[in-house]
Every structure is written in structure tokens, then in C-alpha cells.
Short mmCIF file of C-alpha atoms in Angstrom, two decimals:
data_model
loop_
_atom_site.label_atom_id
_atom_site.label_comp_id
_atom_site.label_asym_id
_atom_site.label_seq_id
_atom_site.Cartn_x
_atom_site.Cartn_y
_atom_site.Cartn_z
CA MET A 1 0.00 0.00 0.00
CA ASN A 2 1.37 3.41 -0.73
CA ALA A 3 0.74 6.59 1.23
CA ALA A 4 -1.24 8.24 -1.56
CA ALA A 5 -3.78 5.43 -1.53
CA ASN A 6 -4.22 5.95 2.19
CA ALA A 7 -5.39 9.54 2.02
CA GLN A 8 -6.23 10.50 5.60
CA SER A 9 -9.92 10.95 6.19
CA THR A 10 -11.14 14.24 7.55
CA GLY A 11 -13.18 14.80 10.68
CA TYR A 12 -10.82 12.94 13.02
CA ASN A 13 -7.79 14.15 14.89
CA PHE A 14 -4.52 12.62 13.69
CA ALA A 15 -4.53 8.94 14.79
CA TYR A 16 -8.13 9.19 16.07
CA LEU A 17 -7.48 10.05 19.74
CA ASP A 18 -7.83 13.63 20.99
CA GLU A 19 -4.68 15.37 22.20
CA GLN A 20 -5.56 15.27 25.88
CA THR A 21 -5.98 11.50 25.73
CA LYS A 22 -2.67 11.15 23.90
CA ARG A 23 -0.89 13.23 26.55
CA MET A 24 -2.34 11.04 29.30
CA ILE A 25 -1.24 7.86 27.50
CA ARG A 26 2.18 9.34 26.72
CA ARG A 27 2.74 10.16 30.39
CA ALA A 28 1.85 6.57 31.27
CA ILE A 29 4.25 5.23 28.61
CA LEU A 30 7.16 7.31 29.96
CA LYS A 31 6.52 6.01 33.49
CA ALA A 32 6.24 2.47 32.18
CA ILE A 33 9.64 2.79 30.49
CA ALA A 34 11.19 4.17 33.70
CA ILE A 35 9.79 1.26 35.79
CA PRO A 36 10.26 -1.80 33.55
CA GLY A 37 7.54 -4.41 34.02
CA TYR A 38 5.39 -2.27 36.34
CA GLN A 39 1.78 -1.86 35.19
CA VAL A 40 0.93 1.84 35.03
CA PRO A 41 -2.81 2.55 35.41
CA PHE A 42 -4.21 4.76 32.65
CA ALA A 43 -7.63 6.16 31.72
CA SER A 44 -8.35 3.79 28.86
CA ARG A 45 -10.86 5.20 26.39
CA GLU A 46 -13.68 3.57 24.55
CA MET A 47 -12.44 2.77 21.06
CA PRO A 48 -14.43 2.05 17.89
CA MET A 49 -13.94 -1.69 18.42
CA PRO A 50 -14.92 -4.08 21.20
CA TYR A 51 -12.71 -4.84 24.20
CA GLY A 52 -10.63 -7.87 23.44
CA TRP A 53 -9.88 -6.76 19.92
CA GLY A 54 -6.79 -4.80 20.79
CA THR A 55 -8.12 -1.56 22.26
CA GLY A 56 -5.09 -1.25 24.55
CA GLY A 57 -2.59 -1.80 21.75
CA VAL A 58 -4.48 0.59 19.47
CA GLN A 59 -4.39 3.35 22.09
CA VAL A 60 -0.65 2.90 22.65
CA THR A 61 -0.01 2.90 18.90
CA ALA A 62 -2.18 6.01 18.44
CA ALA A 63 -0.22 7.83 21.14
CA ILE A 64 3.23 7.08 19.70
CA ILE A 65 2.64 7.06 15.93
CA GLY A 66 3.80 9.96 13.75
CA PRO A 67 3.27 10.78 10.08
CA ASP A 68 6.62 9.22 9.07
CA ASP A 69 6.01 5.88 10.78
CA VAL A 70 5.40 2.66 8.87
CA LEU A 71 2.93 0.38 10.64
CA LYS A 72 2.69 -3.39 10.61
CA VAL A 73 -0.04 -5.25 12.49
CA ILE A 74 -0.02 -8.99 13.14
CA ASP A 75 -2.49 -11.33 14.74
CA GLN A 76 -1.01 -14.70 15.80
CA GLY A 77 1.89 -13.96 13.46
CA SER A 78 -0.30 -13.34 10.46
CA ASP A 79 -0.73 -10.06 8.59
CA ASP A 80 -3.95 -11.03 6.87
CA THR A 81 -6.43 -11.90 9.62
CA THR A 82 -9.49 -9.70 10.17
CA ASN A 83 -8.14 -8.01 13.28
CA ALA A 84 -4.77 -7.17 11.71
CA VAL A 85 -6.29 -5.87 8.48
CA SER A 86 -8.85 -3.77 10.35
CA ILE A 87 -6.30 -2.13 12.64
CA ARG A 88 -3.98 -1.39 9.69
CA LYS A 89 -6.87 0.20 7.82
CA PHE A 90 -7.88 2.14 10.93
CA PHE A 91 -4.50 3.87 11.11
CA ALA A 92 -4.20 4.29 7.34
CA LYS A 93 -7.52 6.10 7.52
CA THR A 94 -7.16 8.17 10.67
CA ALA A 95 -3.41 8.93 10.55
CA GLY A 96 -2.67 8.58 6.82
CA VAL A 97 0.44 6.55 7.67
CA GLU A 98 2.03 4.00 5.42
CA THR A 99 1.30 0.40 6.35
CA THR A 100 3.27 -2.70 5.47
CA THR A 101 3.33 -6.44 6.02
CA GLU A 102 7.14 -6.59 5.89
CA THR A 103 8.70 -6.80 9.35
CA LYS A 104 11.96 -5.20 8.18
CA ARG A 105 10.24 -2.08 6.80
CA ALA A 106 8.01 -1.38 9.82
CA THR A 107 8.89 1.20 12.48
CA ILE A 108 5.93 0.24 14.69
CA ILE A 109 4.67 -3.33 14.92
CA GLN A 110 1.41 -3.88 16.75
CA THR A 111 0.96 -7.50 17.66
CA ARG A 112 -1.50 -9.94 19.10
CA HIS A 113 0.14 -13.07 20.53
CA ARG A 114 3.41 -13.29 18.55
CA ILE A 115 6.80 -11.66 18.17
CA PRO A 116 8.11 -11.75 14.59
CA GLU A 117 10.78 -14.35 13.79
CA ARG A 118 13.06 -11.77 12.22
CA GLU A 119 15.12 -10.04 14.93
CA LEU A 120 13.79 -6.57 15.66
CA THR A 121 16.05 -3.54 15.39
CA ALA A 122 16.72 -0.49 17.54
CA LYS A 123 14.64 1.62 15.14
CA GLN A 124 11.50 -0.43 15.84
CA THR A 125 8.87 -0.33 18.59
CA ILE A 126 6.66 -3.36 19.19
CA VAL A 127 3.23 -2.81 20.76
CA PHE A 128 1.54 -5.82 22.37
CA GLN A 129 -2.22 -6.18 22.76
CA VAL A 130 -2.77 -7.52 26.27
CA PRO A 131 -5.99 -9.09 27.59
CA ILE A 132 -4.96 -9.72 31.24
CA PRO A 133 -1.91 -7.69 32.28
CA GLU A 134 -1.72 -8.97 35.87
CA PRO A 135 0.31 -12.21 36.05
CA LEU A 136 -1.01 -12.92 39.55
CA ARG A 137 -4.69 -12.27 38.75
CA PHE A 138 -5.81 -15.91 38.52
CA LEU A 139 -3.88 -16.70 41.71
CA GLU A 140 -5.14 -13.69 43.70
CA PRO A 141 -8.25 -11.92 42.41
CA ARG A 142 -8.00 -8.84 44.66
CA GLU A 143 -6.23 -5.88 43.05
CA THR A 144 -5.30 -4.48 46.49
CA GLU A 145 -3.48 -7.74 47.25
CA THR A 146 -1.69 -8.18 43.92
CA ARG A 147 -0.53 -4.59 44.16
CA LYS A 148 0.93 -5.32 47.59
CA LEU A 149 2.60 -8.49 46.29
CA HIS A 150 4.26 -6.48 43.50
CA ALA A 151 5.29 -3.79 45.99
CA LEU A 152 6.96 -6.43 48.16
CA ALA A 153 8.31 -8.35 45.14
CA ASP A 154 6.59 -11.38 46.67
CA TYR A 155 6.22 -13.78 43.79
CA GLY A 156 6.02 -16.99 45.80
CA LEU A 157 2.48 -17.61 44.53
CA MET A 158 3.71 -17.77 40.96
CA HIS A 159 6.45 -20.23 41.85
CA VAL A 160 3.87 -22.39 43.64
CA LYS A 161 1.74 -22.36 40.49
CA LEU A 162 4.69 -23.47 38.35
CA TYR A 163 5.60 -26.10 40.97
CA GLU A 164 2.04 -27.45 40.88
CA ASP A 165 2.42 -27.79 37.13
CA ILE A 166 5.44 -29.99 37.73
CA ALA A 167 3.71 -31.97 40.47
CA ARG A 168 0.72 -32.66 38.21
CA HIS A 169 2.27 -33.00 34.77
CA GLY A 170 5.94 -33.72 35.43
CA HIS A 171 6.98 -30.52 33.66
CA ILE A 172 5.96 -26.85 33.58
CA ALA A 173 2.80 -27.10 31.49
CA THR A 174 2.32 -23.36 30.96
CA THR A 175 2.83 -22.80 27.25
CA TYR A 176 1.69 -19.23 26.67
CA ASP A 177 1.44 -16.13 28.89
CA TYR A 178 4.54 -17.59 30.53
CA PRO A 179 5.55 -15.25 33.38
CA VAL A 180 8.82 -13.35 33.10
CA GLU A 181 10.92 -11.31 35.49
CA VAL A 182 11.93 -7.95 34.03
CA ALA A 183 15.22 -6.25 34.95
CA GLY A 184 15.47 -8.42 38.07
CA ARG A 185 12.43 -6.90 39.76
CA TYR A 186 8.84 -7.07 38.47
CA VAL A 187 7.16 -10.26 37.33
CA MET A 188 5.25 -9.47 34.15
CA ASN A 189 2.79 -11.08 31.81
CA PRO A 190 4.29 -11.16 28.31
CA SER A 191 0.69 -11.23 26.92
CA PRO A 192 -0.50 -14.56 25.49
CA THR A 193 2.49 -15.06 23.21
CA PRO A 194 3.69 -18.66 23.08
CA LYS A 195 6.58 -19.20 25.50
CA PHE A 196 8.60 -19.84 22.34
CA ASP A 197 8.78 -16.04 21.99
CA ASN A 198 9.92 -15.30 25.56
CA PRO A 199 13.67 -15.50 24.74
CA LYS A 200 13.15 -12.87 22.02
CA MET A 201 12.14 -10.34 24.70
CA ASP A 202 15.44 -10.70 26.51
CA MET A 203 17.91 -7.91 25.57
CA SER A 204 15.82 -7.04 22.51
CA PRO A 205 17.14 -3.96 20.69
CA ALA A 206 13.53 -2.80 20.16
CA LEU A 207 11.37 -0.94 22.67
CA GLN A 208 8.47 -3.17 23.82
CA LEU A 209 5.21 -1.54 24.93
CA PHE A 210 2.15 -3.34 26.29
CA GLY A 211 -1.40 -1.97 26.32
CA ALA A 212 -4.41 -3.51 28.07
CA GLY A 213 -7.53 -1.51 27.18
CA ARG A 214 -10.21 -3.20 29.26
CA GLU A 215 -7.90 -3.61 32.26
CA LYS A 216 -6.56 -0.05 31.85
CA ARG A 217 -2.87 -0.78 32.22
CA ILE A 218 0.24 0.12 30.21
CA TYR A 219 3.64 -1.43 30.81
CA ALA A 220 6.94 -1.62 29.02
CA VAL A 221 10.27 -3.35 28.57
CA PRO A 222 12.96 -0.87 27.49
CA PRO A 223 15.49 -2.03 24.87
CA PHE A 224 18.42 -4.12 26.11
CA THR A 225 16.69 -5.18 29.31
CA LYS A 226 17.04 -8.56 31.01
CA VAL A 227 13.85 -10.60 30.66
CA ARG A 228 14.05 -13.96 32.44
CA SER A 229 11.38 -16.63 32.19
CA LEU A 230 10.65 -18.00 35.67
CA ASP A 231 11.83 -21.56 36.24
CA PHE A 232 13.54 -23.89 38.71
CA GLU A 233 17.12 -25.14 38.79
CA ASP A 234 15.98 -28.73 38.21
CA HIS A 235 13.26 -27.72 35.75
CA PRO A 236 14.87 -25.05 33.58
CA PHE A 237 12.79 -23.00 31.15
CA LYS A 238 12.45 -24.66 27.75
CA VAL A 239 10.67 -23.49 24.61
CA GLN A 240 8.47 -25.61 22.37
CA THR A 241 10.21 -27.64 19.68
CA PHE A 242 8.73 -29.03 16.49
CA ASP A 243 9.49 -32.35 14.85
CA THR A 244 8.95 -31.17 11.30
CA PRO A 245 10.15 -28.16 9.34
CA CYS A 246 7.64 -25.68 7.84
CA ALA A 247 5.73 -27.46 5.05
CA LEU A 248 5.88 -24.39 2.82
CA CYS A 249 9.35 -22.87 3.32
CA GLY A 250 11.24 -25.72 4.99
CA VAL A 251 12.57 -23.63 7.88
CA GLU A 252 13.36 -25.20 11.24
CA ASN A 253 13.39 -23.76 14.76
CA VAL A 254 10.56 -21.28 14.27
CA TYR A 255 7.06 -21.36 15.72
CA LEU A 256 4.68 -23.43 13.57
CA ASP A 257 0.89 -23.52 13.23
CA GLU A 258 -0.91 -26.81 12.72
CA VAL A 259 -3.32 -26.79 9.77
CA VAL A 260 -5.83 -29.63 9.37
CA LEU A 261 -5.97 -30.68 5.72
CA ASP A 262 -8.77 -33.26 5.52
CA ASP A 263 -11.04 -35.45 7.66
CA ARG A 264 -8.63 -38.41 7.65
CA GLY A 265 -6.01 -36.99 10.00
CA GLY A 266 -3.99 -35.18 7.36
CA ARG A 267 -2.25 -32.10 8.69
CA MET A 268 0.56 -29.76 7.92
CA PHE A 269 2.76 -27.47 10.00
CA VAL A 270 3.50 -24.03 8.61
CA CYS A 271 5.24 -20.89 9.88
CA SER A 272 3.01 -18.84 12.16
CA ASP A 273 4.86 -15.70 11.01
CA SER A 274 3.38 -15.28 7.52
CA ASP A 275 5.76 -12.53 6.42
CA PHE A 276 8.79 -14.60 7.44
CA CYS A 277 7.46 -17.59 5.47
CA GLU A 278 6.67 -15.50 2.38
CA GLU A 279 10.08 -13.91 2.44
CA ARG A 280 11.80 -17.30 2.58
CA ARG A 281 9.68 -18.64 -0.27
CA ALA A 282 10.52 -15.55 -2.33
CA GLU A 283 14.19 -16.38 -1.70
CA GLY A 284 13.53 -19.80 -3.24
CA HIS A 285 13.25 -21.99 -0.12
CA ARG A 286 10.80 -24.81 -0.66
CA GLY A 287 8.98 -27.02 1.84
CA GLU A 288 7.57 -30.51 1.60
CA LEU A 289 4.10 -29.36 0.51
CA SER A 290 4.99 -26.29 -1.53
CA GLY A 291 5.13 -28.34 -4.73
CA GLU A 292 7.07 -27.53 -7.83
CA GLU A 293 7.76 -23.91 -8.54
CA PRO A 294 5.08 -22.76 -11.02
CA ALA A 295 6.46 -22.21 -14.51
CA PHE A 296 5.34 -18.61 -14.65
CA LEU A 297 7.52 -17.78 -11.63
CA LYS A 298 10.65 -19.14 -13.25
CA THR A 299 12.82 -16.58 -14.92
CA ALA A 300 13.73 -19.00 -17.65
CA PRO A 301 17.12 -17.74 -18.86
CA ALA A 302 18.60 -17.37 -15.38
CA VAL A 303 17.52 -20.83 -14.23
CA GLU A 304 18.84 -22.51 -17.38
CA GLY A 305 22.04 -20.52 -17.10
CA GLU A 306 22.62 -21.87 -13.60
CA ALA A 307 21.78 -25.42 -14.58
CA THR A 308 24.33 -25.65 -17.38
CA MET B 1 -5.01 47.91 18.68
CA SER B 2 -3.16 48.72 21.87
CA ALA B 3 -5.04 45.93 23.64
CA SER B 4 -3.94 43.33 21.10
CA THR B 5 -0.35 44.55 21.35
CA ALA B 6 -0.51 44.11 25.10
CA GLN B 7 -1.95 40.64 24.57
CA THR B 8 0.90 39.48 22.32
CA SER B 9 3.54 40.91 24.61
CA THR B 10 2.25 38.96 27.62
CA ILE B 11 1.80 35.48 26.14
CA ALA B 12 4.16 34.09 23.52
CA THR B 13 2.97 31.56 20.96
CA GLY B 14 2.95 27.81 21.46
CA PHE B 15 3.38 25.12 18.78
CA ALA B 16 2.41 26.11 15.22
CA ASP B 17 1.04 22.59 14.68
CA PRO B 18 0.33 21.17 18.18
CA VAL B 19 -0.55 17.64 17.02
CA ILE B 20 2.56 16.99 14.96
CA ALA B 21 4.93 18.91 17.25
CA ALA B 22 3.70 17.13 20.39
CA GLN B 23 4.17 13.73 18.72
CA ALA B 24 7.71 14.59 17.59
CA ASN B 25 8.68 15.94 21.01
CA PHE B 26 7.14 12.97 22.81
CA HIS B 27 8.99 10.58 20.50
CA ALA B 28 12.27 12.33 21.31
CA ALA B 29 11.57 12.09 25.06
CA MET B 30 10.50 8.45 24.76
CA THR B 31 13.71 7.58 22.90
CA ALA B 32 15.80 9.46 25.46
CA LEU B 33 14.16 7.69 28.42
CA SER B 34 14.20 4.23 26.88
CA ARG B 35 17.84 4.53 25.78
CA PRO B 36 19.70 6.42 28.54
CA GLY B 37 22.80 8.18 27.22
CA THR B 38 21.28 8.69 23.78
CA VAL B 39 20.99 12.35 22.85
CA THR B 40 18.18 12.98 20.38
CA THR B 41 16.98 15.99 18.45
CA LEU B 42 14.25 18.08 19.98
CA SER B 43 13.03 20.75 17.60
CA ALA B 44 11.16 22.94 20.03
CA GLY B 45 9.25 24.91 17.38
CA LEU B 46 8.09 27.68 19.69
CA ILE B 47 9.30 30.83 21.39
CA ALA B 48 9.19 30.83 25.17
CA PRO B 49 9.44 33.78 27.55
CA GLU B 50 12.77 34.14 29.39
CA PRO B 51 14.10 32.47 31.50
CA LEU B 52 12.10 29.46 30.24
CA THR B 53 14.01 27.83 27.37
CA ALA B 54 12.17 26.81 24.19
CA GLU B 55 13.03 23.14 24.82
CA LEU B 56 11.71 23.19 28.40
CA ALA B 57 8.53 24.82 27.15
CA ALA B 58 8.23 22.25 24.36
CA VAL B 59 8.43 19.30 26.76
CA ALA B 60 5.98 21.00 29.15
CA LEU B 61 3.47 21.68 26.37
CA THR B 62 3.86 18.09 25.15
CA LEU B 63 3.23 16.38 28.49
CA ALA B 64 1.45 18.72 30.91
CA ASP B 65 -2.24 19.60 31.03
CA HIS B 66 -5.03 20.24 33.52
CA GLU B 67 -4.64 16.72 34.95
CA THR B 68 -1.05 17.29 36.03
CA THR B 69 0.79 19.35 38.60
CA LEU B 70 3.90 21.35 37.85
CA TRP B 71 6.59 22.77 40.09
CA LEU B 72 8.75 25.63 38.84
CA ASP B 73 12.18 26.38 40.24
CA PRO B 74 12.51 29.82 41.87
CA ALA B 75 14.00 31.46 38.77
CA LEU B 76 11.00 30.37 36.68
CA ALA B 77 8.37 30.94 39.35
CA ALA B 78 9.60 34.52 39.76
CA SER B 79 8.61 35.33 36.19
CA ALA B 80 4.93 36.19 35.85
CA GLU B 81 5.27 35.78 32.06
CA VAL B 82 6.50 32.20 32.39
CA VAL B 83 3.68 31.30 34.76
CA ALA B 84 1.09 32.94 32.50
CA TYR B 85 2.57 31.24 29.42
CA LEU B 86 2.43 27.74 30.94
CA ARG B 87 -1.03 28.27 32.41
CA PHE B 88 -2.40 29.56 29.12
CA HIS B 89 -0.96 26.85 26.89
CA THR B 90 -1.37 23.81 29.16
CA GLY B 91 -3.92 24.63 31.87
CA VAL B 92 -1.50 22.97 34.30
CA ARG B 93 -1.81 23.40 38.07
CA ILE B 94 1.32 25.06 39.40
CA VAL B 95 2.23 23.87 42.90
CA ALA B 96 4.50 25.41 45.52
CA LYS B 97 6.00 22.22 46.96
CA PRO B 98 8.21 19.92 44.85
CA ARG B 99 6.65 16.95 46.66
CA ASP B 100 3.25 17.68 45.06
CA ALA B 101 4.53 17.86 41.49
CA ALA B 102 4.13 15.39 38.65
CA PHE B 103 6.59 17.45 36.62
CA ALA B 104 9.23 19.94 37.67
CA LEU B 105 10.85 22.50 35.38
CA VAL B 106 14.36 23.52 36.34
CA VAL B 107 16.60 26.16 34.74
CA ASP B 108 19.08 26.40 37.59
CA LEU B 109 20.33 22.84 38.09
CA ALA B 110 22.88 23.90 40.73
CA GLY B 111 20.14 25.47 42.84
CA MET B 112 17.71 22.55 42.47
CA PRO B 113 16.38 21.08 45.75
CA ALA B 114 17.61 17.61 46.71
CA LEU B 115 16.02 14.78 44.71
CA SER B 116 14.49 13.54 47.96
CA ALA B 117 12.40 16.75 48.14
CA PHE B 118 10.36 15.66 45.10
CA ALA B 119 7.57 13.08 44.98
CA GLN B 120 9.14 9.61 45.16
CA GLY B 121 6.04 7.53 44.47
CA THR B 122 5.00 4.72 46.80
CA ASP B 123 5.89 1.03 46.76
CA GLU B 124 2.36 0.29 45.51
CA TYR B 125 2.30 3.17 43.01
CA PRO B 126 5.90 3.98 42.05
CA ASP B 127 4.56 5.89 39.02
CA ARG B 128 3.28 8.66 41.30
CA SER B 129 6.64 10.39 41.33
CA THR B 130 8.08 13.60 39.89
CA THR B 131 9.70 13.76 36.47
CA ILE B 132 12.27 16.55 36.51
CA ILE B 133 12.88 18.39 33.25
CA ALA B 134 16.05 20.43 33.54
CA ALA B 135 17.71 22.81 31.09
CA VAL B 136 21.49 22.44 30.83
CA GLN B 137 24.16 24.26 28.82
CA SER B 138 25.49 21.20 27.07
CA LEU B 139 24.77 17.51 26.59
CA ASP B 140 28.22 16.62 25.26
CA ALA B 141 30.67 18.65 27.33
CA GLY B 142 31.20 18.98 31.06
CA ARG B 143 31.01 16.17 33.61
CA HIS B 144 31.46 12.78 31.96
CA LEU B 145 29.10 10.13 33.32
CA GLU B 146 29.24 6.37 32.80
CA LEU B 147 25.80 4.79 32.62
CA ALA B 148 24.52 1.24 33.00
CA GLY B 149 21.10 -0.35 33.33
CA PRO B 150 17.99 -1.14 31.28
CA GLY B 151 18.02 0.51 27.85
CA ILE B 152 21.80 0.23 27.55
CA ALA B 153 23.36 -2.60 25.52
CA GLU B 154 26.67 -2.69 27.38
CA ARG B 155 27.88 0.71 28.46
CA ALA B 156 26.78 4.22 27.63
CA SER B 157 28.00 7.64 28.61
CA LEU B 158 26.66 11.14 28.79
CA SER B 159 28.35 14.45 29.45
CA LEU B 160 26.46 17.20 31.18
CA ASP B 161 27.30 20.81 31.90
CA PRO B 162 26.55 21.99 34.53
CA TRP B 163 26.64 18.99 36.89
CA PRO B 164 26.19 19.76 40.62
CA SER B 165 28.77 17.83 42.63
CA ASN B 166 26.17 16.20 44.92
CA LEU B 167 23.92 14.92 42.12
CA THR B 168 25.88 11.73 41.42
CA ALA B 169 25.50 10.59 45.03
CA GLU B 170 21.83 11.59 45.04
CA LEU B 171 21.23 9.55 41.90
CA ALA B 172 22.83 6.52 43.54
CA ALA B 173 20.38 6.90 46.46
CA ASN B 174 17.58 7.38 43.93
CA ARG B 175 18.60 4.16 42.14
CA ALA B 176 18.77 2.28 45.44
CA GLN B 177 15.13 2.89 46.30
CA PHE B 178 13.85 1.43 43.00
CA PRO B 179 11.00 1.06 42.02
CA ARG B 180 10.38 4.39 43.74
CA GLY B 181 12.36 7.31 42.41
CA ILE B 182 12.77 10.37 40.23
CA ASP B 183 13.26 10.39 36.46
CA LEU B 184 15.34 13.19 34.96
CA VAL B 185 15.07 14.62 31.47
CA PHE B 186 17.77 17.06 30.35
CA VAL B 187 17.35 19.52 27.49
CA SER B 188 19.86 21.80 25.80
CA ALA B 189 19.50 23.81 22.59
CA GLY B 190 17.61 21.51 20.20
CA ARG B 191 18.51 18.32 22.08
CA VAL B 192 17.24 16.00 24.79
CA ALA B 193 18.69 13.17 26.93
CA ALA B 194 17.41 11.42 30.03
CA LEU B 195 18.36 9.48 33.14
CA PRO B 196 15.45 7.30 34.27
CA ARG B 197 15.48 5.92 37.83
CA THR B 198 16.81 2.57 36.56
CA THR B 199 20.12 3.98 35.36
CA SER B 200 23.16 3.66 37.57
CA VAL B 201 25.43 6.65 37.14
CA SER B 202 29.12 6.88 37.94
CA GLU B 203 31.57 9.66 37.29
CA GLY B 204 34.14 8.43 34.79
#
């Protein structure tokens, strides 16, 4: 999409939110950066989409985005799901910014439940949509109590939960929303990303911002900050592994989605990060199910030249 | 005619384009706070009444409004023009005690009260603390500081002029009471840098 096609619509302030709201969110973001992993309360606004569809992430993006930014939005790693397309269109319309699906071109990446496979750079900011920001919420429902536990850095409850996992299943069975300790102090919810993505948060060159609209919290991990997944000496943190490479691009050691192919148990595993997979296929990588390269894609002289 | 002349002489103009200018200034401050030691461009884009610098005014107009409290150091508070300018453009509540302030504007860093005089936040709400925005002569000459902490890959440094001799020790005490603490933003002509409460500072 080019910028001209995204002519900004009139009747809205730049990036939808009014300036007073942006100032309030910006103040919360600066505090969040200064206190890594601490959830800063903010006066979340009603957005033109339901709670649960990324209202927190959208408000954070709207507060930081400028006319020169290039926005990418992913939902479970994919650029082309309804939520991702809608949010991209929302900002193309209200801010007139350029949008992209390419991770390497984006300056702001808003995400639901994944971190791109390609390593982020210092020029990028990643904005997470967060449903439940409080890691202790399902262990202690009272806000007054969880706030006290954070103040005292008392995270024993969380270790008990992980221990109970081990007692019941023989290993830590938490696979997403896996709690992390940020900069040696606050325990934080990384949003429901698979735990596969937790190591990417550690010492990431990109600024990571988290917005929870319904729960009215903003938090952050500054660049180059220690992010440690909680574990035990005898049960160290481990990420998911996959037995097969991506069926379309053949890559290994990335996060894969399972796709059911038929009603006889046929299934394939493909990259969850659609841009990463497309980029590899464009480079000529082929997977088990990608088939022969279609004739019209072959640049005949070059291929024959290499063959001879 | 004479009334309008009097009007323009009392209150100087704010941003020409408040939406775009506020975003650019916020982005500069966000980069400075998330990457301590990094000095970024801050194009103030306004004219502020003396002794308020254009950069201090730009940060104040970007972040302060009727929901926030602001403390002015004695040099700024003494100027009726500065007070009128900030009130007119932001609607901010100006407070007399540093402890009540969400933001503090400082032009005389040497005469600034001790960091412990400002709001420190509480253990439950460490975000309820003062952010100090101080104007300095230079962000690349003067006292050389070695920085470490979140936002810094290995080591970073920053040079500040002026640098009060007691501030390094005060920052160490500030760092020690994390998550409570003060965040400092420094501005010079067209530039901004910051020392959030997470940064450990040593004189190198």
C-alpha cells in the first residue's frame, strides 16, 4: 500500500485520539519505560472496536505514531487476519500513515500473541495487545493484594503455580502467557504469546510496549533489558520444539501452526509468522508441501544458465 | 489595537502545529528515556518567555495539562510571564511544593532542591513520582558520566554541563530505592537526553 492510496480521512484528529488522551497515554508510557515491568494505570478510552480486539494496543499505537512511521499489524503472526487488516486500515484512515506487512520495513509493529521471527532492530517499537496484564490475577483476584505483592516483590504464589504444574504433569505445562521477570524486579505477563517467543524479549534492541484496554494498564520493557522466564534449577525453562520443518518454506526452529488438511487426519505445519514464510519462499526456499515452482515464476534464462 | 499589542507581549505563541509537534517531542523524550545516554533531536518549534528555554517549554506543552501538577524552580516561578505562558498553553496546576509535582521544570540545576524533596512515588504506586525536566548548557561537554542499566546494551555515557557535585550521590540513592524514584530529562539547545530511575550513574 502506498501513502497516496491511504489519504487521511477528515473529521478525526490525527490517529483518532484527541490530544488530551494522547498526553495522558504518553505520560503513562514514559513512566512504564522508567519502571520496567510495572503496570501503570491509565484512563483507557472507549475505542471504535470491542474490548478484546486490541483496544489497549491501538491506544498505545495512536499515542506514539507519527506521520513518518510505517505500521505493521499482526495477529497470531499473520498479517492477513481480520483483526490485523482492520487495525492497519484504521490507522491508514485516521493517521494517513504508510502500512506494510514486511517486518523489516516497519517502524511500529502492533501484535497480538506473537513476536516476529526476524530479529527486531533499535529503530523499531513493538506494541503488544494484552488481555490480562496482571500475572497474579488468577492466583489472587484482589487488586489491592496483587498490588501489595508487586510492591513487596513477593512472587512466591507464581512459583507455587509453576511447581504445581510440575507436580501434576511432570513438567511446567504453561505454554503461553509464561511469566517473566523484568530487569530483576517485576514479574510481568508477556501477553498470550507462546513461551517460544519469551527469549526474544530478553535484551531485545527494540522498545516493547504493552497496552491492556479493558484492564486499563500500560507497561513496558525498554530495549536491552534482562527478561528472564521463571523456572527452577531442576526444571529449567524450555521453549516448544517441532518435529517437522515448515511445510511451505522448509525452515526449522521457528514457531509453527498446525493446519488440518482433511477429515482423515492429514495435517501440515506451517510458519506462524506469515511474512517470514513468504520472504523465505521468495528467496527460493521450498517445503515438503509447496510443490514444484510454477512455470510462470521461473525466470527461464537465469535458471537454465545456472543449470548448465 | 493597543489591547492586542498588550496581549501578544504577555503570552508568547505555542506550537504552530500542536498535534505533529507534540508527537515529535514525545517521541524524542521516549527515545531518550528508553535509551539512557542517547541524545536525540528536539526541535522545540516555539518561542518561550525568558528564562524558560524553548526546549523546556516544548516538553511542558507536550506532556502537561489540567490533569497534572507542575513545580517551577525559583528562577521560573519569579517570572509572571512564564507562569502565564504555561497556564495559558497547558492549563497545568502550578504547585509550591516539589513533593506535590508530577513534573518539575528547572533552569538552575545547581540550585535545584535535593532529589528527595520531590515526589518519590509509593511502593504500591511507584509511578506517582516527579519527572524533573532540567535545562542544561550542554549535553556533550562537562562532567562525563558512565551509565549502565535497562536501555543500555553494554555501556553508555553522557556528558552534562553543569553537573552539581552532589547529584551523582543523590542519583545513587535514587537508584537504590527502586521502584520508587525520580526520572530526569535534560534539554539543551535543540537536544534531549534522560536518566530514568533505573540507570546507575558513575563519574568516569
